[in-house]
PDB file of C-alpha atoms in Angstrom:
ATOM      1  CA  MET H  27       0.000   0.000   0.000  1.00 78.00           C
ATOM      2  CA  ASN H  28       1.186   3.472  -0.698  1.00 86.00           C
ATOM      3  CA  GLY H  29       0.409   6.668   1.184  1.00 80.00           C
ATOM      4  CA  LYS H  30      -2.414   7.672  -1.153  1.00 81.00           C
ATOM      5  CA  GLU H  31      -4.203   4.361  -0.640  1.00 82.00           C
ATOM      6  CA  ILE H  32      -3.869   4.662   3.113  1.00 76.00           C
ATOM      7  CA  GLU H  33      -5.176   8.245   2.994  1.00 74.00           C
ATOM      8  CA  LYS H  34      -8.272   6.979   1.212  1.00 75.00           C
ATOM      9  CA  MET H  35      -8.875   4.448   3.976  1.00 74.00           C
ATOM     10  CA  PHE H  36      -8.308   6.807   6.886  1.00 73.00           C
ATOM     11  CA  SER H  37      -8.357  10.527   7.190  1.00 72.00           C
ATOM     12  CA  LEU H  38      -5.514  11.991   9.246  1.00 71.00           C
ATOM     13  CA  SER H  39      -7.965  13.184  11.892  1.00 73.00           C
ATOM     14  CA  ASP H  40      -9.228   9.610  12.329  1.00 78.00           C
ATOM     15  CA  LEU H  41      -5.658   8.444  12.898  1.00 76.00           C
ATOM     16  CA  ARG H  42      -5.043  11.135  15.507  1.00 78.00           C
ATOM     17  CA  GLU H  43      -8.050   9.950  17.504  1.00 83.00           C
ATOM     18  CA  THR H  44      -6.778   6.390  17.871  1.00 87.00           C
ATOM     19  CA  LYS H  45      -5.462   5.139  21.197  1.00 90.00           C
ATOM     20  CA  VAL H  46      -2.211   3.959  19.609  1.00 89.00           C
ATOM     21  CA  TYR H  47      -1.529   7.431  18.172  1.00 85.00           C
ATOM     22  CA  GLN H  48      -2.365   9.150  21.469  1.00 89.00           C
ATOM     23  CA  GLU H  49      -0.084   6.819  23.431  1.00 93.00           C
ATOM     24  CA  ALA H  50       2.779   7.253  20.975  1.00 91.00           C
ATOM     25  CA  LEU H  51       2.356  11.023  21.129  1.00 90.00           C
ATOM     26  CA  GLU H  52       2.503  10.997  24.932  1.00 94.00           C
ATOM     27  CA  GLU H  53       5.583   8.753  24.903  1.00 95.00           C
ATOM     28  CA  GLY H  54       7.263  11.147  22.495  1.00 92.00           C
ATOM     29  CA  LYS H  55       6.493  14.115  24.730  1.00 92.00           C
ATOM     30  CA  GLU H  56       7.920  12.297  27.750  1.00 93.00           C
ATOM     31  CA  GLU H  57      11.126  11.492  25.839  1.00 92.00           C
ATOM     32  CA  VAL H  58      11.555  15.164  24.914  1.00 90.00           C
ATOM     33  CA  LYS H  59      11.045  16.214  28.543  1.00 89.00           C
ATOM     34  CA  LYS H  60      13.637  13.684  29.739  1.00 89.00           C
ATOM     35  CA  LYS H  61      16.192  14.839  27.184  1.00 88.00           C
ATOM     36  CA  LYS H  62      15.672  18.494  28.114  1.00 88.00           C
ATOM     37  CA  LEU H  63      16.090  17.693  31.805  1.00 87.00           C
ATOM     38  CA  ASP H  64      19.260  15.708  31.125  1.00 88.00           C
ATOM     39  CA  LYS H  65      20.787  18.668  29.267  1.00 82.00           C
ATOM     40  CA  SER H  66      19.913  21.327  31.844  1.00 71.00           C
ATOM     41  CA  PRO H  67      22.797  22.369  34.148  1.00 71.00           C
TER      42      PRO H  67
END
């Protein structure tokens, strides 16, 4: 499947409402916070 075919199946907003997307987003935010804290003096 290519990106266009996937877009036809799901709109981006539908993807953003999924639990998997939400969890991945939160994990990403936590990683950024940890990295910022590690770099602070």
